[in-house]
XYZ file of C-alpha atoms in Angstrom:
573
model
C 115.477 105.865 100.237
C 116.708 107.492 103.631
C 120.436 106.665 104.190
C 123.033 106.900 107.017
C 126.362 105.865 105.813
C 126.740 102.312 106.525
C 129.776 102.676 108.684
C 128.033 105.600 110.538
C 124.840 103.615 111.272
C 126.713 100.288 112.450
C 129.020 102.276 114.815
C 125.753 104.035 116.104
C 123.859 100.858 116.659
C 126.807 98.875 118.245
C 127.489 101.599 120.523
C 123.931 101.596 121.647
C 124.239 97.930 122.456
C 120.990 97.168 120.177
C 123.170 95.017 117.646
C 126.186 93.159 117.700
C 128.743 93.326 114.792
C 127.814 89.744 113.435
C 124.052 90.856 113.284
C 124.310 94.016 111.598
C 126.755 92.443 109.085
C 123.966 89.634 108.785
C 121.348 91.921 108.107
C 123.541 94.013 105.579
C 123.983 91.055 103.403
C 120.400 90.008 103.464
C 119.950 93.671 102.469
C 122.216 93.593 99.375
C 120.715 90.332 98.734
C 117.235 91.375 98.548
C 117.525 95.118 97.104
C 116.171 96.636 100.545
C 117.653 99.108 103.047
C 119.504 97.417 105.818
C 117.094 99.556 108.307
C 114.223 97.387 107.120
C 115.791 94.267 107.930
C 116.855 95.739 111.348
C 113.647 96.694 112.068
C 111.921 93.305 110.803
C 114.234 91.370 112.828
C 113.461 93.081 115.811
C 116.962 94.931 116.534
C 115.180 97.780 116.429
C 112.052 99.757 116.480
C 110.843 101.838 113.708
C 110.221 104.676 116.019
C 114.058 104.558 117.336
C 115.242 104.586 113.410
C 113.295 107.955 113.000
C 115.204 109.107 116.368
C 118.710 107.922 114.981
C 117.465 109.940 111.545
C 116.776 112.959 113.465
C 120.008 112.998 115.425
C 121.939 112.083 112.597
C 120.789 114.753 109.990
C 120.127 117.190 113.120
C 116.487 118.050 112.093
C 113.442 117.672 114.269
C 110.674 115.185 113.950
C 107.623 116.901 112.330
C 105.020 115.085 114.093
C 101.911 116.003 111.649
C 99.845 113.580 112.913
C 96.363 115.431 114.109
C 97.949 118.841 113.058
C 95.510 121.027 111.116
C 97.289 121.843 107.968
C 95.309 124.610 106.003
C 94.577 123.376 102.364
C 96.430 126.825 101.420
C 99.545 125.875 102.741
C 99.242 122.017 101.740
C 98.946 122.956 98.037
C 102.038 124.958 98.020
C 103.223 121.655 96.713
C 100.774 119.803 94.576
C 99.786 116.206 95.767
C 101.612 114.445 92.645
C 104.634 116.530 93.609
C 104.369 115.726 97.224
C 103.794 111.986 96.790
C 106.664 111.668 94.340
C 109.248 113.382 96.112
C 107.897 112.594 99.627
C 107.941 115.745 101.091
C 105.127 118.347 102.235
C 104.779 121.661 103.144
C 103.057 122.108 106.518
C 103.453 125.594 107.615
C 105.262 128.841 107.407
C 108.160 130.380 109.621
C 107.983 134.299 108.331
C 109.174 134.150 104.556
C 110.250 130.586 105.232
C 108.382 127.179 104.334
C 108.205 124.395 107.019
C 108.653 121.287 105.082
C 108.444 117.827 106.323
C 110.712 115.229 104.005
C 111.271 111.698 104.327
C 114.935 112.109 103.461
C 116.571 115.237 104.639
C 119.625 114.267 103.123
C 118.103 114.379 99.509
C 119.799 117.548 98.351
C 118.264 117.068 94.651
C 114.979 117.341 96.165
C 115.595 120.099 98.340
C 116.931 121.957 95.578
C 113.941 121.312 93.387
C 111.610 122.524 95.992
C 113.289 125.726 96.433
C 113.205 126.357 93.237
C 109.696 125.330 92.618
C 108.426 127.194 95.892
C 110.954 130.237 95.303
C 111.473 130.106 99.317
C 113.839 128.902 101.624
C 112.753 125.813 103.577
C 113.316 124.801 106.957
C 113.366 121.007 107.123
C 111.418 118.572 109.510
C 111.962 114.888 109.649
C 108.780 112.881 107.895
C 107.826 109.573 109.487
C 105.867 107.163 106.957
C 102.862 108.025 109.206
C 103.195 111.718 108.871
C 103.411 111.705 105.326
C 100.269 109.478 105.116
C 98.404 111.536 107.270
C 99.511 114.780 105.123
C 98.565 113.008 101.922
C 95.085 112.391 103.599
C 94.730 116.000 104.247
C 94.823 116.658 100.548
C 91.228 114.499 100.465
C 89.555 117.230 101.814
C 88.976 118.935 98.090
C 89.208 115.296 96.256
C 85.380 114.471 96.741
C 84.301 117.610 95.583
C 86.641 117.955 93.027
C 85.844 114.154 91.767
C 82.014 114.945 91.796
C 82.407 118.255 89.900
C 84.794 116.655 87.376
C 82.429 113.527 86.777
C 79.311 116.160 86.525
C 81.506 118.026 83.912
C 82.254 115.017 81.710
C 79.056 113.636 81.777
C 77.680 116.956 79.924
C 80.133 115.773 76.956
C 79.559 112.327 76.200
C 78.240 111.842 73.112
C 74.997 110.331 73.984
C 74.794 108.963 70.003
C 77.235 105.924 71.012
C 75.681 104.972 74.069
C 72.008 104.129 72.601
C 71.105 101.086 70.936
C 73.228 100.227 68.307
C 75.995 102.920 69.246
C 79.803 102.370 68.705
C 81.223 101.161 72.096
C 84.576 100.854 71.246
C 84.539 104.669 70.120
C 82.503 106.042 72.909
C 85.184 104.070 75.198
C 88.090 105.704 73.697
C 86.330 109.224 74.056
C 87.843 111.477 76.310
C 85.382 112.086 78.905
C 84.801 108.592 79.369
C 88.512 108.093 79.944
C 88.515 110.881 82.246
C 85.445 109.482 84.310
C 87.472 106.065 84.694
C 90.680 108.011 85.376
C 89.053 109.928 88.111
C 87.448 106.806 89.555
C 90.663 104.993 89.972
C 92.621 108.103 91.061
C 89.933 108.818 93.879
C 89.832 105.149 95.066
C 93.882 105.520 95.256
C 93.804 108.515 97.261
C 91.373 107.197 99.774
C 93.499 104.154 100.075
C 90.304 101.510 99.015
C 91.131 98.045 98.143
C 88.569 97.357 95.818
C 86.228 99.700 93.577
C 82.718 98.372 92.519
C 80.605 99.476 89.746
C 77.331 98.213 89.784
C 74.213 98.605 87.579
C 71.068 98.991 89.327
C 67.334 99.805 87.764
C 67.668 103.403 87.705
C 71.493 104.296 88.563
C 74.960 103.201 88.397
C 76.022 102.796 91.838
C 80.006 102.999 92.678
C 81.124 101.686 96.174
C 84.753 101.519 97.471
C 86.392 99.224 100.119
C 88.163 101.145 102.640
C 89.615 99.330 105.760
C 87.330 96.246 104.953
C 84.236 98.322 104.873
C 82.227 99.099 101.615
C 81.384 102.440 101.132
C 79.114 104.156 98.581
C 80.982 106.971 96.732
C 78.851 107.988 93.746
C 75.596 107.236 91.293
C 76.077 108.280 87.891
C 73.408 107.842 85.035
C 72.651 104.628 83.942
C 73.326 105.452 80.054
C 77.109 105.842 80.902
C 77.214 101.987 82.067
C 78.130 100.355 78.776
C 80.735 103.026 77.494
C 82.408 102.712 81.257
C 82.632 98.964 81.191
C 83.699 98.972 77.531
C 86.713 101.316 78.691
C 87.736 99.151 81.805
C 87.422 96.167 79.278
C 90.038 97.903 77.004
C 92.332 98.581 79.745
C 92.234 95.039 81.237
C 92.533 93.236 77.692
C 89.411 91.715 77.684
C 86.708 91.211 74.916
C 84.830 94.212 74.300
C 81.837 92.643 72.768
C 81.472 89.730 74.979
C 78.732 90.327 77.720
C 77.441 87.062 78.622
C 80.267 85.713 80.333
C 82.715 86.674 83.149
C 85.867 87.935 82.475
C 88.888 88.765 84.165
C 92.265 91.100 83.276
C 94.317 93.414 84.916
C 96.303 96.657 84.133
C 98.663 99.344 85.725
C 97.836 102.766 87.024
C 100.087 105.420 88.026
C 99.091 107.665 90.883
C 101.479 110.487 91.985
C 104.793 108.138 92.506
C 103.016 105.121 93.428
C 102.348 102.394 90.615
C 99.201 100.142 91.247
C 98.405 96.755 89.765
C 94.851 96.830 89.338
C 92.975 93.242 88.734
C 89.766 93.469 86.878
C 86.656 91.122 87.227
C 83.491 91.779 85.075
C 80.506 89.226 85.642
C 76.756 89.552 83.961
C 74.198 90.334 86.111
C 70.288 91.059 85.873
C 70.689 94.710 84.726
C 73.916 94.399 83.019
C 77.749 93.780 83.518
C 79.221 94.138 87.288
C 82.902 95.583 87.705
C 85.063 94.891 90.615
C 88.770 96.138 90.526
C 91.182 95.380 93.134
C 93.977 98.046 93.643
C 97.226 96.156 94.678
C 100.320 98.584 95.397
C 103.434 97.450 93.224
C 106.270 97.024 95.025
C 104.478 96.766 98.123
C 107.100 95.408 101.180
C 105.810 92.415 102.863
C 104.786 92.919 106.633
C 106.717 91.586 109.438
C 104.722 89.280 111.647
C 104.277 91.981 114.446
C 102.839 94.401 111.875
C 100.474 91.711 110.707
C 98.994 91.621 114.166
C 100.450 88.644 115.693
C 101.553 88.627 119.437
C 104.765 87.596 120.345
C 103.715 84.194 121.400
C 101.983 83.485 118.108
C 105.128 84.760 116.291
C 107.228 82.292 118.247
C 104.995 79.455 117.054
C 105.339 80.447 113.512
C 108.717 80.957 113.499
C 109.429 77.706 114.844
C 107.337 75.887 112.251
C 108.838 77.920 109.100
C 112.015 76.574 110.136
C 111.052 73.206 109.387
C 112.596 71.451 106.140
C 109.145 69.659 105.255
C 105.428 69.590 105.978
C 102.656 71.892 105.234
C 101.610 75.414 106.701
C 98.479 76.680 105.717
C 96.423 79.938 106.029
C 92.701 79.970 106.113
C 89.852 82.360 106.098
C 87.217 83.963 103.353
C 88.168 86.081 100.574
C 90.199 89.362 101.583
C 91.011 88.118 104.982
C 94.793 88.559 104.633
C 95.895 85.240 103.968
C 98.263 85.801 101.317
C 99.584 89.060 102.846
C 100.324 86.664 105.536
C 101.968 83.965 103.358
C 104.119 86.552 101.790
C 105.691 87.681 105.450
C 106.465 84.045 105.619
C 108.266 83.841 102.409
C 109.897 86.826 103.158
C 111.263 85.679 106.316
C 112.541 82.498 104.585
C 114.001 83.974 101.230
C 117.925 83.165 101.919
C 120.493 82.497 99.389
C 120.596 78.573 100.600
C 116.971 77.934 99.625
C 115.183 77.679 96.246
C 111.723 79.252 96.458
C 109.004 78.786 94.008
C 105.636 79.582 93.825
C 102.365 79.279 91.770
C 99.861 81.862 92.202
C 96.649 83.816 90.948
C 97.538 86.411 90.657
C 101.100 87.261 91.677
C 100.062 89.968 94.377
C 103.818 91.097 95.207
C 107.277 91.027 93.615
C 110.094 88.980 95.811
C 113.285 88.954 94.773
C 114.968 85.829 94.225
C 111.801 83.879 94.308
C 110.782 82.129 91.205
C 106.945 83.261 91.057
C 104.568 81.974 88.443
C 101.218 83.145 87.303
C 98.297 80.556 86.992
C 97.256 80.930 83.062
C 94.360 78.415 82.700
C 94.388 79.372 78.745
C 98.030 78.213 78.299
C 97.431 75.209 80.443
C 99.000 76.341 83.748
C 96.717 75.675 86.696
C 97.762 75.489 90.481
C 97.969 71.332 89.864
C 99.987 71.717 86.573
C 102.652 74.526 87.977
C 102.786 72.398 91.303
C 103.725 69.430 89.245
C 106.159 71.008 87.124
C 107.698 72.919 89.804
C 108.789 69.792 91.528
C 111.379 69.054 89.010
C 113.119 72.237 89.484
C 114.649 71.155 92.792
C 112.904 73.301 95.346
C 112.957 73.617 99.107
C 109.719 75.828 99.627
C 106.852 75.882 97.433
C 103.840 78.346 97.968
C 100.672 77.460 96.235
C 98.385 80.565 95.902
C 95.312 78.538 96.797
C 94.082 74.971 97.153
C 91.245 74.606 95.263
C 90.706 71.068 94.272
C 91.653 67.519 95.234
C 94.059 67.257 92.449
C 96.122 70.167 93.703
C 95.306 69.180 97.637
C 96.975 65.634 96.836
C 100.110 67.092 94.827
C 100.544 69.606 97.533
C 100.271 67.038 100.597
C 102.535 64.739 98.849
C 105.419 67.258 98.093
C 105.109 68.031 101.730
C 105.965 64.568 102.575
C 108.976 64.442 100.445
C 111.131 66.737 101.946
C 109.380 70.316 100.796
C 107.954 73.032 102.847
C 104.558 74.188 101.471
C 102.675 77.033 102.181
C 99.353 77.350 100.865
C 95.760 79.018 101.522
C 92.408 77.051 102.049
C 88.610 78.519 102.307
C 87.799 77.411 105.860
C 86.166 79.251 108.645
C 88.607 78.504 111.570
C 91.578 76.633 111.573
C 90.496 73.222 112.824
C 88.207 72.784 109.667
C 90.824 72.962 107.381
C 91.664 69.235 108.465
C 88.095 67.528 107.162
C 88.275 69.890 104.175
C 91.437 68.283 103.137
C 90.066 65.087 103.580
C 86.821 65.798 101.750
C 88.992 67.000 98.936
C 90.354 63.420 98.734
C 93.584 63.322 101.011
C 94.026 60.512 103.124
C 93.674 61.225 106.907
C 96.861 59.443 107.446
C 98.884 62.013 105.084
C 97.171 65.271 106.454
C 98.314 63.729 109.908
C 101.700 63.357 108.711
C 102.271 66.645 106.761
C 100.085 69.337 108.427
C 102.709 71.428 110.514
C 100.800 74.718 111.222
C 97.368 76.254 110.282
C 96.593 80.124 110.535
C 92.917 81.064 110.517
C 92.514 85.023 110.362
C 90.007 87.680 109.948
C 90.911 91.674 109.435
C 89.678 94.013 111.935
C 89.854 97.670 111.882
C 92.166 99.542 114.252
C 91.260 102.265 116.808
C 92.473 105.422 115.591
C 95.691 106.136 118.033
C 94.708 110.133 117.555
C 91.424 109.884 118.946
C 91.532 106.830 121.357
C 89.776 106.977 124.641
C 88.747 104.663 127.489
C 85.212 104.297 128.546
C 83.283 102.120 130.889
C 81.643 99.488 128.608
C 77.618 98.553 129.115
C 76.776 95.217 130.537
C 75.300 94.087 127.373
C 78.714 94.416 125.691
C 79.916 91.656 128.279
C 76.935 89.566 127.805
C 77.408 89.602 124.113
C 81.045 88.277 124.535
C 79.979 85.536 126.885
C 77.252 84.509 124.192
C 79.917 84.276 121.442
C 82.057 82.110 123.802
C 79.359 79.642 124.262
C 79.300 79.070 120.846
C 83.548 79.065 119.817
C 84.830 78.119 123.224
C 82.181 76.930 125.530
C 84.690 75.930 128.151
C 85.990 79.497 128.538
C 82.942 81.204 128.860
C 82.044 81.090 132.508
C 85.496 82.274 133.407
C 85.541 85.346 131.250
C 85.287 88.692 133.265
C 84.813 92.016 131.769
C 87.594 94.537 132.169
C 86.228 97.884 133.867
C 87.198 99.956 130.860
C 87.661 99.301 127.007
C 88.911 101.654 124.360
C 87.283 103.205 121.272
C 88.101 105.848 118.942
C 86.473 109.053 119.798
C 86.560 110.341 115.917
C 88.948 112.992 114.479
C 90.221 114.465 111.238
C 92.713 111.705 110.963
C 90.352 109.097 110.881
C 87.805 111.105 109.169
C 85.415 110.842 112.505
C 85.529 107.236 111.967
C 87.376 106.266 114.907
C 89.234 103.538 112.895
C 92.430 103.927 111.023
C 94.072 100.756 109.403
C 93.617 97.055 109.824
C 95.469 94.195 111.692
C 94.523 90.389 111.892
C 93.107 88.220 114.558
C 94.679 84.895 114.629
C 93.825 81.303 115.611
C 97.173 79.319 115.424
C 96.760 75.524 115.258
C 100.441 74.250 115.836
C 99.971 70.356 115.188
C 101.513 68.340 117.759
C 101.707 64.387 118.052
C 98.378 64.047 119.992
C 96.746 66.101 117.298
C 98.377 64.054 114.704
C 97.048 60.689 116.433
C 93.615 61.923 116.377
C 93.580 63.107 112.884
C 94.535 59.711 111.479
C 92.152 57.728 114.121
C 88.957 56.735 111.915
C 86.938 58.072 115.217
C 88.123 61.623 114.410
C 85.590 64.235 114.507
C 85.605 68.133 114.212
C 84.198 68.651 117.750
C 86.716 66.116 119.531
C 89.736 67.992 117.843
C 88.440 71.177 118.771
C 88.058 70.159 122.383
C 91.765 68.698 122.460
C 93.110 72.138 120.599
C 91.432 73.795 123.283
C 92.620 71.644 126.176
C 96.121 72.505 124.917
C 95.734 76.130 125.188
C 94.967 76.930 121.454
C 92.832 80.077 121.355
C 90.411 81.050 118.987
C 90.201 83.920 116.804
C 87.514 85.439 118.835
C 89.552 85.116 122.261
C 92.508 86.667 120.065
C 90.442 89.534 118.946
C 89.077 90.329 122.439
C 92.297 90.147 123.823
C 93.650 92.724 121.375
C 90.405 94.959 122.073
C 91.170 94.955 125.710
C 94.793 96.003 124.748
C 93.147 99.050 122.814
C 94.053 97.782 119.590
C 90.477 97.200 118.035
C 87.141 97.268 119.396
C 84.883 94.524 120.792
C 81.886 95.562 118.419
C 84.592 95.370 115.637
C 85.701 91.896 116.635
C 81.869 90.851 116.770
C 81.370 92.158 113.547
C 83.906 90.054 111.472
C 83.434 86.967 113.789
C 79.579 87.091 112.772
C 80.208 87.808 109.461
């Protein structure tokens, strides 16, 4: 963890005029309470930007910023420090200066790491300050050889598999513990982690075993394996995830931990029988990942103000809606992080617990043990909570308990599977929650989707084809008909040209596009009215300036954060 002595940092920031003494001391107390660095708190609260923080570090340690992004670091230079050491020590070699090595390091004050690297390389080091972005770029350079090594390793391991254990009547438990099968599974997960994949799909076809990774929200084929390895591979994953190895006719869920360099992943496993055999899906969650700020999520300043105003309320319900893997839970955790203070008691019932939050009481759903969303929520109401997060409202019982809790002095956060924000209202009513109760408790609904961000290292402007403007207007006629005729296509838009940083895709990373529905008195009256219709509610929301996700996405495309094509893709899915 990079540190400037607190008194020095306090003096520097107060003298700069960015932070008042009371604000710094408040941030310091919050950092101590949540076991975070004070710089993280100051950045998340908006007192300074991450860029300014790195400038401060550069000045304090008297080292230059590395600025590695886009640099063509040779494999020979990079591999002077192996990837596992580079990740664990947060330092990479990116060049030579005669007999000295140029090293980008996250913490230039980490004397132990500097001494270790000098001993490991047997060279003197010229130090540069590495930002988080620098390190991620450098780590991605290690991937040049990963695919070749991955494929070569898989081929080698396949040659050593004991085929006798794979046929009918074979000993699957034994095959699953043999070194070749163990190595194949390890390579699959390691390769996925190296590529920042969020999900691994292992699918059995008639003539092949297909492996696909989801990277930046897009599924990509990475390997075809021999069909005969499928039973042992699935058995190995079942053993790791604590599942029944001899159960093939039912769906199973489990999880296991995996260490990749200095990073530890919590891997959630789901196995489902299909026509040709069992399908495996593994979701990779980075343990200890910090909740994002609202700006990092993709919220505009205007959207952030609406959210911050609503989460200050002491009762009512705040919902995040969207399909699976649209970032709903991440948004809820960001809200919880901002609400996590000594004076409030926060409890959660989740399936699964995706982030660990200090001072938050988190409970995992366990149906076998009798802990469902409804039962856990009902039990937590006896523990004097101020804020309750329900991982997902899936049924009428959970919906009823959650809305009653929101009515009786609790702030309730949850997620719901709906296509947009207004649809959350009829969805709750269909679940059996009375309309008057929805009207009385619902404060805020945030619908969202995740779009790929344009790579900032190869972004370029271009004159869009008229057909793109037609596609936007056509979509507006469906989602926001009153705004279609007034839309004007800008003379230029943005896209990623493709470069080494983004693997020539033109995209790197993701952000959310939002539809923020701030429920006011007029909306409450319409919800409680027997004449309520979804169409009428959408018209009312539009008349009050509520933007659809599509409009938010187009605005972000015009700003150069994403592309129109990407917004159209996720809206139409």
